[in-house]
Coordinates of C-alpha atoms in Angstrom, one line a residue:
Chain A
X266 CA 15.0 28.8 23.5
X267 CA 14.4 25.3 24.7
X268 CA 18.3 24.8 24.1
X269 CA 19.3 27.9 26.6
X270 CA 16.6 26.6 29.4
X271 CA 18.0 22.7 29.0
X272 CA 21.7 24.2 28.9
X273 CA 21.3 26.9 31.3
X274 CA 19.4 24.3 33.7
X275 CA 22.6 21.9 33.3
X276 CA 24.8 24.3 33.8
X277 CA 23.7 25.4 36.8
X278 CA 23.3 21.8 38.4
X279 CA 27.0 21.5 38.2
X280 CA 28.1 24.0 40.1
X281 CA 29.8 22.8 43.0
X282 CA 31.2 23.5 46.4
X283 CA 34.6 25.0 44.9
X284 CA 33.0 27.2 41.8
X285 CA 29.7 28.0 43.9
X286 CA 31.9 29.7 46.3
X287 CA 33.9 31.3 43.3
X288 CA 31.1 32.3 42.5
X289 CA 29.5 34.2 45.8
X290 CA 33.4 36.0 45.5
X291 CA 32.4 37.2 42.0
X292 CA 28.7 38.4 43.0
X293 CA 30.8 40.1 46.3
X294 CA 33.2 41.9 43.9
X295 CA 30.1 43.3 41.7
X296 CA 27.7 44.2 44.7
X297 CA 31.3 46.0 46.2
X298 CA 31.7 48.0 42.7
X299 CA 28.3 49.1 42.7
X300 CA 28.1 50.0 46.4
X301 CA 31.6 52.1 45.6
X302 CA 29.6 53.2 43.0
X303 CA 26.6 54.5 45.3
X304 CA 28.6 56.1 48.1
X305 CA 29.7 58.8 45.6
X306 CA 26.3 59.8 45.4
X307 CA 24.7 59.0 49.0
X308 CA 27.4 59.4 51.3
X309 CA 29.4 62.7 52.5
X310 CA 28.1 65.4 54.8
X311 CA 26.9 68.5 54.2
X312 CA 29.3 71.6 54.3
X313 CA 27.5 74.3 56.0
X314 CA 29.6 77.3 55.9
X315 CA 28.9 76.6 52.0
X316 CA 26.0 75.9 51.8
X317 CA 23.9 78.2 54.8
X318 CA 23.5 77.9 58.5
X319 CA 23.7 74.1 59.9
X320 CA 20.4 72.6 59.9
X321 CA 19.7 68.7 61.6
X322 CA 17.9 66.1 59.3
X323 CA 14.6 67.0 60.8
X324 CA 14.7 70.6 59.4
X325 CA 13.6 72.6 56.7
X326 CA 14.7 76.1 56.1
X327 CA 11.9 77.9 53.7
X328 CA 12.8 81.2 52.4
X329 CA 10.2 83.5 51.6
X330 CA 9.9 85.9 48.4
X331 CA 10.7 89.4 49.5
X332 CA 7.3 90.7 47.9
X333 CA 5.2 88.6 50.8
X334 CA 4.0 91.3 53.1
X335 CA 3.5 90.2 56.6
X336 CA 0.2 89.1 57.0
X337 CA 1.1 87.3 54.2
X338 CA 4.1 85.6 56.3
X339 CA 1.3 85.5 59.4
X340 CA -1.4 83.2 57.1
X341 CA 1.2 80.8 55.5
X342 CA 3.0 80.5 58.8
X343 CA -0.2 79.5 60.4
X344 CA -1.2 77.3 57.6
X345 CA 2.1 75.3 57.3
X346 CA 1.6 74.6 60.8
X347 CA -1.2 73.1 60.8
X348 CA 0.4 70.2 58.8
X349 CA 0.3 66.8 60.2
X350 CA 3.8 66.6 59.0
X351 CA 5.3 69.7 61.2
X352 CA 6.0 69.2 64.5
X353 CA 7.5 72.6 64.8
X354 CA 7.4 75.6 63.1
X355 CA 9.6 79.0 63.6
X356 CA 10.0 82.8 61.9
X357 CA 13.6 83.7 61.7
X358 CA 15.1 86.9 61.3
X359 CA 17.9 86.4 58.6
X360 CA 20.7 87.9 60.9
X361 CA 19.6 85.6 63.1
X362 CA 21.2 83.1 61.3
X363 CA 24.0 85.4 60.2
X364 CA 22.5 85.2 56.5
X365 CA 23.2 88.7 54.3
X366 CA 19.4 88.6 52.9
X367 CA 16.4 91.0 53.8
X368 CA 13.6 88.6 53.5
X369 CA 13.5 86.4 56.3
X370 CA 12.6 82.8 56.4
X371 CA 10.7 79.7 58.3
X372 CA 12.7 77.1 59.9
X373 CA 10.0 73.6 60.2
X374 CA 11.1 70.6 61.8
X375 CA 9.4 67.8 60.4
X376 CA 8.0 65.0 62.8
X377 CA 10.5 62.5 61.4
X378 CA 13.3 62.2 59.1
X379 CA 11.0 60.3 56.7
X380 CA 8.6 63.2 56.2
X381 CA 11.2 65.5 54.6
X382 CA 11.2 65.2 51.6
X383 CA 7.1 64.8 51.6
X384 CA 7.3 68.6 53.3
X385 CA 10.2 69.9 50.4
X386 CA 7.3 68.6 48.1
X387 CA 4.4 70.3 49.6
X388 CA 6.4 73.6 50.5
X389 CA 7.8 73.8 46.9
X390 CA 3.5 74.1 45.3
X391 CA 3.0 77.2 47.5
X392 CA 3.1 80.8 45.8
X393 CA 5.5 83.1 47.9
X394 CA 8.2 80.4 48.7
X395 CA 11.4 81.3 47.3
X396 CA 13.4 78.4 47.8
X397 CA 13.4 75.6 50.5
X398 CA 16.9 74.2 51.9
X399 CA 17.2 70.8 54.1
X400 CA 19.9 68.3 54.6
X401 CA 19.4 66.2 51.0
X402 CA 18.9 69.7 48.8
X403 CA 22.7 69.9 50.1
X404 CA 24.6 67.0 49.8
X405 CA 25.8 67.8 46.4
X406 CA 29.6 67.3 46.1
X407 CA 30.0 66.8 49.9
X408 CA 32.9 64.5 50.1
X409 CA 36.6 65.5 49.7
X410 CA 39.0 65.2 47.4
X411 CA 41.1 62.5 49.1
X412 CA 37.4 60.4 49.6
X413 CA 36.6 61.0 46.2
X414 CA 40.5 59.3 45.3
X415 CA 40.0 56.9 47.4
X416 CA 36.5 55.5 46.4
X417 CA 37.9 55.8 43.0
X418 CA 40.8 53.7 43.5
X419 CA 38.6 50.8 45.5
X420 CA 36.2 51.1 42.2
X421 CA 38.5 50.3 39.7
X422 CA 40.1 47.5 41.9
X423 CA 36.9 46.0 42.5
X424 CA 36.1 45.8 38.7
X425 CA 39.4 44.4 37.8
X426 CA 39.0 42.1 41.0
X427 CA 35.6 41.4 39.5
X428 CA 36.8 40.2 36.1
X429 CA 39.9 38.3 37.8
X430 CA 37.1 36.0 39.9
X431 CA 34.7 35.5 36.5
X432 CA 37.9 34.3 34.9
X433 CA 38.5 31.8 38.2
X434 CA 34.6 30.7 38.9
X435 CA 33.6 30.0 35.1
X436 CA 37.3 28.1 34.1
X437 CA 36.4 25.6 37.6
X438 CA 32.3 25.9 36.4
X439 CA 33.6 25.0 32.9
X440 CA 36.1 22.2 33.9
X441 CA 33.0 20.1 35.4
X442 CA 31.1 20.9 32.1
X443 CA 33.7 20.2 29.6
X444 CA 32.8 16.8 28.6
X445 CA 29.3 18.3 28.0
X446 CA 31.1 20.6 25.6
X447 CA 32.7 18.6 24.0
X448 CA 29.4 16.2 23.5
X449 CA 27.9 19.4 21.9
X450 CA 31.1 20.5 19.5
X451 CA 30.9 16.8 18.5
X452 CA 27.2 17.1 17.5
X453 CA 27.7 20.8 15.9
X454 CA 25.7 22.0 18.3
X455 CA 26.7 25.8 17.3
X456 CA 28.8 28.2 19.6
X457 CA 25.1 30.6 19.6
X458 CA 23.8 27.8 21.6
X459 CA 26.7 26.6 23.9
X460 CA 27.7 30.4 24.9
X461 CA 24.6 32.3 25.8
X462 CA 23.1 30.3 28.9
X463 CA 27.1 30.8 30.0
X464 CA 26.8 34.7 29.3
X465 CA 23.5 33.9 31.2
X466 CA 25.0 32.8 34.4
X467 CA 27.4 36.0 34.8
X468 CA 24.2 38.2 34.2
X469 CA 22.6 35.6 37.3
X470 CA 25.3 36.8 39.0
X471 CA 25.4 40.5 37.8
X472 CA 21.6 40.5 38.9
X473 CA 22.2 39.0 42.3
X474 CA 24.7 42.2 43.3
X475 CA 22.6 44.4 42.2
X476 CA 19.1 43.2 44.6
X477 CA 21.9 42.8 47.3
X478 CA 23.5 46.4 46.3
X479 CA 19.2 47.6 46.1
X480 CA 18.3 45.9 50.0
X481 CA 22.1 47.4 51.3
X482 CA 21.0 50.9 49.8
X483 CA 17.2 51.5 50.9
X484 CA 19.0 49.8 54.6
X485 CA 21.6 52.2 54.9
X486 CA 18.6 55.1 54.5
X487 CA 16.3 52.9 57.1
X488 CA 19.0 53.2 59.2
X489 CA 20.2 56.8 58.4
X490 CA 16.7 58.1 58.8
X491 CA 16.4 56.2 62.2
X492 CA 19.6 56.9 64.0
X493 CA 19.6 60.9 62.3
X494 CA 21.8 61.9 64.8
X495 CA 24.9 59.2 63.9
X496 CA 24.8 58.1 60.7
X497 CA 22.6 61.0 58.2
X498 CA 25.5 63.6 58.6
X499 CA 27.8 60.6 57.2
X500 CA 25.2 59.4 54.6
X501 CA 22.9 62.6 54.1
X502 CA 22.1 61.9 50.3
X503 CA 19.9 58.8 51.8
X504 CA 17.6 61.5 52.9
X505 CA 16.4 62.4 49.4
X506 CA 14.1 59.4 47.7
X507 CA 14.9 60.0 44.4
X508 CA 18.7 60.0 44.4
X509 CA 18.2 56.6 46.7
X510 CA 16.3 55.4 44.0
X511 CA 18.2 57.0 40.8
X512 CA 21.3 55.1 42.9
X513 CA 19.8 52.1 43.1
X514 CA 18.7 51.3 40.1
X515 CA 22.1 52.9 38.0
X516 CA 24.1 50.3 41.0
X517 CA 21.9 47.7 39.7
X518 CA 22.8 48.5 36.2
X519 CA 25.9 48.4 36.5
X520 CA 25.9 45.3 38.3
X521 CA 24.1 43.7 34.8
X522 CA 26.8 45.2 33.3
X523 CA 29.2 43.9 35.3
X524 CA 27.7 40.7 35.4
X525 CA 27.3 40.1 31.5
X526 CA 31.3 41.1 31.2
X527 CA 31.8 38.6 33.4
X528 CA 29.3 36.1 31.6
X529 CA 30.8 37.2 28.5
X530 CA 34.6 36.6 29.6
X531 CA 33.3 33.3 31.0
X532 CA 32.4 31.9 27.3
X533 CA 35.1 33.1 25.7
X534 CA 36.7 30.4 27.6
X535 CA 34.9 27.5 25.7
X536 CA 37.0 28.6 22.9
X537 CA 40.2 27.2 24.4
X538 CA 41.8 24.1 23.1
X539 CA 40.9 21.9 26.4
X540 CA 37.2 21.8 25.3
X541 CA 37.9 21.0 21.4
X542 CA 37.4 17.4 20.6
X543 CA 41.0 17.5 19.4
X544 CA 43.0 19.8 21.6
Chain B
X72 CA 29.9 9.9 0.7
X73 CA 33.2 10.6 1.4
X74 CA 35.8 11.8 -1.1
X75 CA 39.5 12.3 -0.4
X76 CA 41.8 13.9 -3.1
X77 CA 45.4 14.8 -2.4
X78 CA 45.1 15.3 1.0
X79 CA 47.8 16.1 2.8
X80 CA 48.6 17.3 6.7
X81 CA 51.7 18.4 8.4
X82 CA 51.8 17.8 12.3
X83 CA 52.7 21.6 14.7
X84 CA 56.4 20.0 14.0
X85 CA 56.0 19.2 10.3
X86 CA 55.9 15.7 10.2
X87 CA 53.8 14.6 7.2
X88 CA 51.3 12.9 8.7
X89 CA 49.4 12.5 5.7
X90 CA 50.6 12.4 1.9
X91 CA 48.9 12.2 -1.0
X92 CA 45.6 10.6 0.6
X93 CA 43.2 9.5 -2.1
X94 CA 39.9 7.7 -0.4
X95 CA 36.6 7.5 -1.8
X96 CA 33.4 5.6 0.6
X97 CA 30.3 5.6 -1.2
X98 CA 27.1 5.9 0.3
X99 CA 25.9 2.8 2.3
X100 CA 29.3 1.4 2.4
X101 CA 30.8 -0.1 5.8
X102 CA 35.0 0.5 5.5
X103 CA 37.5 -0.3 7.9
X104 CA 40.2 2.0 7.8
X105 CA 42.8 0.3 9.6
X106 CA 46.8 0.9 10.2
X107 CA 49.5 1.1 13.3
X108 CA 49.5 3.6 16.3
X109 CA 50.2 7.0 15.0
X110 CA 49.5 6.3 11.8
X111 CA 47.2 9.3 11.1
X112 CA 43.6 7.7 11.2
X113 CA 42.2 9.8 14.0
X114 CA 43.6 12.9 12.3
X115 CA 41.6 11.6 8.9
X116 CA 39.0 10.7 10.9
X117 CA 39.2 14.3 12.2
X118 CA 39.2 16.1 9.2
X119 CA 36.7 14.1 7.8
X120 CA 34.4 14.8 10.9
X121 CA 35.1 19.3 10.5
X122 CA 36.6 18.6 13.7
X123 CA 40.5 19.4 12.3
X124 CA 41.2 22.2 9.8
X125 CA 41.9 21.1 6.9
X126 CA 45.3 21.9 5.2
X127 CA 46.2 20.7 1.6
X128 CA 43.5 18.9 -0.8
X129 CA 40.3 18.1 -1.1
X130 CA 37.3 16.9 1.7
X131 CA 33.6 16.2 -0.2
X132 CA 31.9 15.2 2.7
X133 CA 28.2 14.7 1.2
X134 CA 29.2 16.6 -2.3
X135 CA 30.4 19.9 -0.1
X136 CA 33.8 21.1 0.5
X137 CA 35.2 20.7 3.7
X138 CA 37.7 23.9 3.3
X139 CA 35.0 26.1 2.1
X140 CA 32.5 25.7 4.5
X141 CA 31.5 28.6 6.4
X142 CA 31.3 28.4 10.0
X143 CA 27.7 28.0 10.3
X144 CA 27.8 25.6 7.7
X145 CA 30.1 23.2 8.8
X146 CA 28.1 23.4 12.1
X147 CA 25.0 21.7 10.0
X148 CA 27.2 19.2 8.2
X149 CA 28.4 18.0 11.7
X150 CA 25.2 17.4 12.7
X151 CA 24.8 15.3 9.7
X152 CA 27.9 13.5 10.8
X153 CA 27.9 10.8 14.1
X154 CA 31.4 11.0 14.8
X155 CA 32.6 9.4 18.0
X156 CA 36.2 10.1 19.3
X157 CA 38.7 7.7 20.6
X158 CA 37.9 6.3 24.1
X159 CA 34.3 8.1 24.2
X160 CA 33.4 9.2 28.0
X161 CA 29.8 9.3 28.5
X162 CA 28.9 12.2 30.7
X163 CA 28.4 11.8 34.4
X164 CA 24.3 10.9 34.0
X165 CA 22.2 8.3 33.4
X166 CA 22.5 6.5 30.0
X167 CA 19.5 7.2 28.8
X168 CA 20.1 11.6 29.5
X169 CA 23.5 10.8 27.7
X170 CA 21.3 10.4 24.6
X171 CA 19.2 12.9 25.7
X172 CA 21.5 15.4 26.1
X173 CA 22.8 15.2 22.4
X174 CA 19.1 15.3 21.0
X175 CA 18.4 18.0 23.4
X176 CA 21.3 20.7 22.0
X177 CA 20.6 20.1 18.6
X178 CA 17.1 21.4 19.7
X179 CA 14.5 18.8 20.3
X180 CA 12.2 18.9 23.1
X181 CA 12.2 16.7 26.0
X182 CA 9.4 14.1 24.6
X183 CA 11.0 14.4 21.5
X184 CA 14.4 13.5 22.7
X185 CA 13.1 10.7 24.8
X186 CA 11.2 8.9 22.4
X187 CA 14.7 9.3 19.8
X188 CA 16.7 8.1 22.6
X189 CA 14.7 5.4 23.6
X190 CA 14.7 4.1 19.7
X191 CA 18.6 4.5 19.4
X192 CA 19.1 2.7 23.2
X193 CA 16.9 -0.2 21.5
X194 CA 18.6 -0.7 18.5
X195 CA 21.9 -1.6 20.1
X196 CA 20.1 -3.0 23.2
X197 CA 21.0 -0.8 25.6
X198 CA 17.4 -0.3 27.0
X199 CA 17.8 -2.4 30.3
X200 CA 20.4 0.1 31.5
X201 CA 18.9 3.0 30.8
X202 CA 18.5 4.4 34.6
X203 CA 22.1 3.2 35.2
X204 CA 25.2 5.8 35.8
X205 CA 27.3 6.0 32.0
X206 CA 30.1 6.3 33.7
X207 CA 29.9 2.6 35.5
X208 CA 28.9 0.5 32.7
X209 CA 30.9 -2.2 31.5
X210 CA 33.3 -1.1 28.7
X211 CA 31.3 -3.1 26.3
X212 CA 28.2 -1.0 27.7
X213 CA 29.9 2.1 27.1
X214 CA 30.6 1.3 23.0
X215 CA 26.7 0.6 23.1
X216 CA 26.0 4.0 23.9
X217 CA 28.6 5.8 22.1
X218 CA 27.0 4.3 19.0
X219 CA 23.5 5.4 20.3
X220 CA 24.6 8.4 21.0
X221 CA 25.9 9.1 17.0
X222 CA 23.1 7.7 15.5
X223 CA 20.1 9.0 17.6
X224 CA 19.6 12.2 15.4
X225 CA 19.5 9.6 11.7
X226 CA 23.2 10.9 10.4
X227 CA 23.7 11.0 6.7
X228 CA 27.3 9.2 7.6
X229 CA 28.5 7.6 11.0
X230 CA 32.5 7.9 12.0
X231 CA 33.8 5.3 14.9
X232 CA 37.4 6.0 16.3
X233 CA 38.9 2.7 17.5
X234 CA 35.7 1.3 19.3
X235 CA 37.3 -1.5 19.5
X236 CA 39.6 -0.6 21.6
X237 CA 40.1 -1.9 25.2
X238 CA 37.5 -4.3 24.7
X239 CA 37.8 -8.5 24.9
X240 CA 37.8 -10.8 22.2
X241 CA 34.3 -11.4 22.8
X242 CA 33.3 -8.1 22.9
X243 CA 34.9 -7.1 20.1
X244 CA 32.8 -9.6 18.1
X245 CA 29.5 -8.0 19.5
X246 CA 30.9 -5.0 18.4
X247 CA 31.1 -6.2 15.1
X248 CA 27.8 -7.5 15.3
X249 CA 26.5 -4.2 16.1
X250 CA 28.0 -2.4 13.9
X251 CA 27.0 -4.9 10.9
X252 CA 23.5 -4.4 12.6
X253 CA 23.8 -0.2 12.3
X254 CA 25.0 -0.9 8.7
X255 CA 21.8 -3.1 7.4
X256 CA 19.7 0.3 8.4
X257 CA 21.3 2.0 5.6
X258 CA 24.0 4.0 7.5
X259 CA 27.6 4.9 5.9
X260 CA 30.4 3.8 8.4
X261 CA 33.8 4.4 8.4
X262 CA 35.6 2.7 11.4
X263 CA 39.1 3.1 12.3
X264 CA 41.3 0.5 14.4
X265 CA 44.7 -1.0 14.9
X266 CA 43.3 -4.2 16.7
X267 CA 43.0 -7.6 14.4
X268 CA 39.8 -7.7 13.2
X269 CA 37.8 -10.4 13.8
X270 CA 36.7 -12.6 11.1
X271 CA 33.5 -11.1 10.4
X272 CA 34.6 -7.8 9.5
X273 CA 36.0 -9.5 6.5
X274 CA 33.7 -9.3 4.3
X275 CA 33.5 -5.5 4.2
X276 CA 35.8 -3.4 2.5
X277 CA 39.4 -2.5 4.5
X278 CA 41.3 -0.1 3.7
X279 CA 44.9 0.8 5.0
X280 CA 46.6 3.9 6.3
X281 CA 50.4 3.5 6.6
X282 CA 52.9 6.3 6.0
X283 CA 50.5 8.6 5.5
X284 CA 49.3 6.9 2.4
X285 CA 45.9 4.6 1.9
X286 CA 46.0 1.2 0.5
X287 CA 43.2 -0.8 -0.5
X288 CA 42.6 -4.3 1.2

């Protein structure tokens, strides 16, 4: 280990001006691939005609079990409002909202965005609840076919872009490190000890896109949660805190992955003749 | 040491560079292996050093086999081997992290390293440069520390490629004086170079390279 930390330190002190911005292209790529990645999952907007009557991003639609008899419906509709989290609370007649069902349901709108999916929670432990439908239980498979294209396209170029600025940033990294190299193929220092803190920089990198894609995720639901009424009908799977978080931490996979292909790539290029002692 | 047997090697457009190479250095020895430009001594050299592939015959380096040495393998006998290359370039640091950086690959830590370095800077009195920049010492300077630099980790055999080269009269006599020094520690040297050799180096044993074949004396 004291071999990667001396190498890997080394390696990292000659990065310069020309390979450091390489570099920042390469870690751009990634963080775009994985932020491609993400918008299949977080952005879109619901389709209501689908999926019920439209609801905003402050509303919960709670549909109660047909066996609830009214003064049922009377004592959960007074307790549900006594929440901290309810600003508003309704009983809606299911033609009302041209739905074909004979139970009828309550309509909540939740103080702020924020304290949706809190409310889902809650709502979802009570006896007599049949279901509960809000902006993020919909998002599913919101975005169109040409979108869907589209972001598919701009992922693939982004990886391949990825793997074309790896093979740019670690050649002009390499080029300042080669008579290093060379030092260590002339001392048999072995290829398990000259490649690794290499792989290790791409994975540095990899790692970097990924905390960037992470803060550009959790702001993009700050925001959409703030500004409801522009951006959660564009983004409306930022509403729900577990596909924000299953998204962010799969992006920042990826990016590791992405990163350790790059690394990987990167010292496969020690291999070539101009860093053999006799080329 | 060193054993050659019918070695032969064909340049990428089949010129025989070497023929029928039969060379034999003994352990302790000093040789000179000496011969015109492009005469094949950096390709021996090469070979010698697991540096080159090897084609036809035989390489005992140390009683093993050059040619059937696995990968890992020959990665340990070169770190039983100070080889330096043809017009060494020190790396862009200090001298004494030059040294440092060889000791520090091969897996030593930094005290370690230092106090190796600091021994091998010594014994070819290197030590009052060893906070200058490698790549602005004299030429003389920079022979200095490519000899530290092969013998800081105690090689079983050291391999010079022209050191001589580029360098003054003068200089090429220290040289000589170093290397005899280096020798009386008990290492096995084999030094290549097309320059006339300076009186001193007479007394050790030269061997020639020309047409592909060696020629004692």
């Amino acid at each position: 280990m004291t071999q990667f930390w001396f190498l890997l330190g080394n390696l990292l002190r000659v990065i310069g001006s020309r390979s450091g911005a390489l570099f920042i292209v390469l870690i751009l790529l990634i963080f775009s691939s994985g932020a491609l990645f993400s918008s299949f999952f977080l952005l879109g907007t619901p389709a209501p005609d689908d999926a019920g009557p439209s609801l905003s991003a402050d509303e919960v639609f709670v549909h109660l079990s047909p066996q609830l008899s009214q003064q049922k419906i009377n004592d959960l509709y007074l307790k549900i409002r006594e929440w901290e989290d309810v600003s508003q609370i309704n009983y809606r007649y299911p033609q009302e909202l041209g739905l074909e069902k004979a139970e009828g349901l309550l309509v909540i709108k939740a103080v702020s965005v924020a304290k949706v999916t809190e409310l889902i929670d809650a709502l979802s432990a009570i006896d007599g609840i049949a279901g509960v439908d809000s902006l993020s239980t919909r998002h599913a498979d919101s975005l169109s076919a040409p979108v869907k294209i589209g972001l598919l396209i701009g992922l693939a170029l982004s990886i391949v872009g990825s793997l074309i600025a790896a093979r740019y940033a670690f050649a002009e990294l390499l080029k300042a490190f080669s008579e290093e190299i060379r030092m260590m193929r002339l001392a048999g220092t072995a290829e398990q000890v000259i490649q690794p803190p290499i792989v290790a920089i791409g994975v540095l990198c990899g790692i970097s896109a990924g905390l960037l894609l992470i803060v550009a995720i959790y702001l993009l639901r700050f925001l959409a949660i703030t500004y409801p009424e522009t951006l959660l009908h564009a983004a409306s799977g930022c509403v729900n805190p577990a596909r924000v978080l299953t998204v962010s931490l799969v992006g920042f996979l990826l990016g590791l992955v992405l990163g350790g292909l790059a690394g990987v790539l990167g010292a496969s290029l020690t291999e070539s003749s101009k860093f053999q002692v006799y080329s | 040491m060193i054993q050659l047997s019918e070695l032969q090697f064909l340049s990428e457009d089949g010129i025989k560079v070497l023929d029928d190479v039969h060379l034999r250095v003994d352990r302790g020895e000093l040789v000179f292996l000496t011969g015109p430009a492009a005469a094949g001594k950096t390709i021996l050299l090469g070979l010698v050093a697991t540096q080159i592939p090897p084609q036809n015959g035989q390489i005992l380096v140390h009683g093993r086999n050059i040619a059937r040495l696995s990968r890992k393998k020959a990665f340990q006998l070169r770190r039983q081997i100070g080889f330096i290359p043809q017009r060494f370039s020190p790396l862009p640091k200090t001298v004494l992290d030059n040294v440092i950086f060889k000791l520090r690959t091969l897996g030593d830590f930094r005290e370690q390293a230092e106090e190796k370095a600091l021994a091998a800077l010594e014994m070819v009195s290197l030590t009052r440069k060893l906070a200058a920049s490698a790549t602005e010492i004299e030429p003389i300077d920079r022979v200095r520390l490519a000899f530290a630099v092969a013998i800081c980790n105690d090689p079983l055999l050291l391999l010079f490629d022209e050191p001589f080269e580029e360098l003054s009269a003068d200089d090429r006599s220290k040289v000589c004086s170093l290397l005899e020094e280096i020798h009386l520690r008990g290492f096995t040297i084999l030094v290549t170079t097309r320059n006339p050799l300076p009186s001193l180096i007479e007394k050790y044993r030269v061997v020639q390279l020309l047409d592909g074949k060696v020629k004692e004396g």
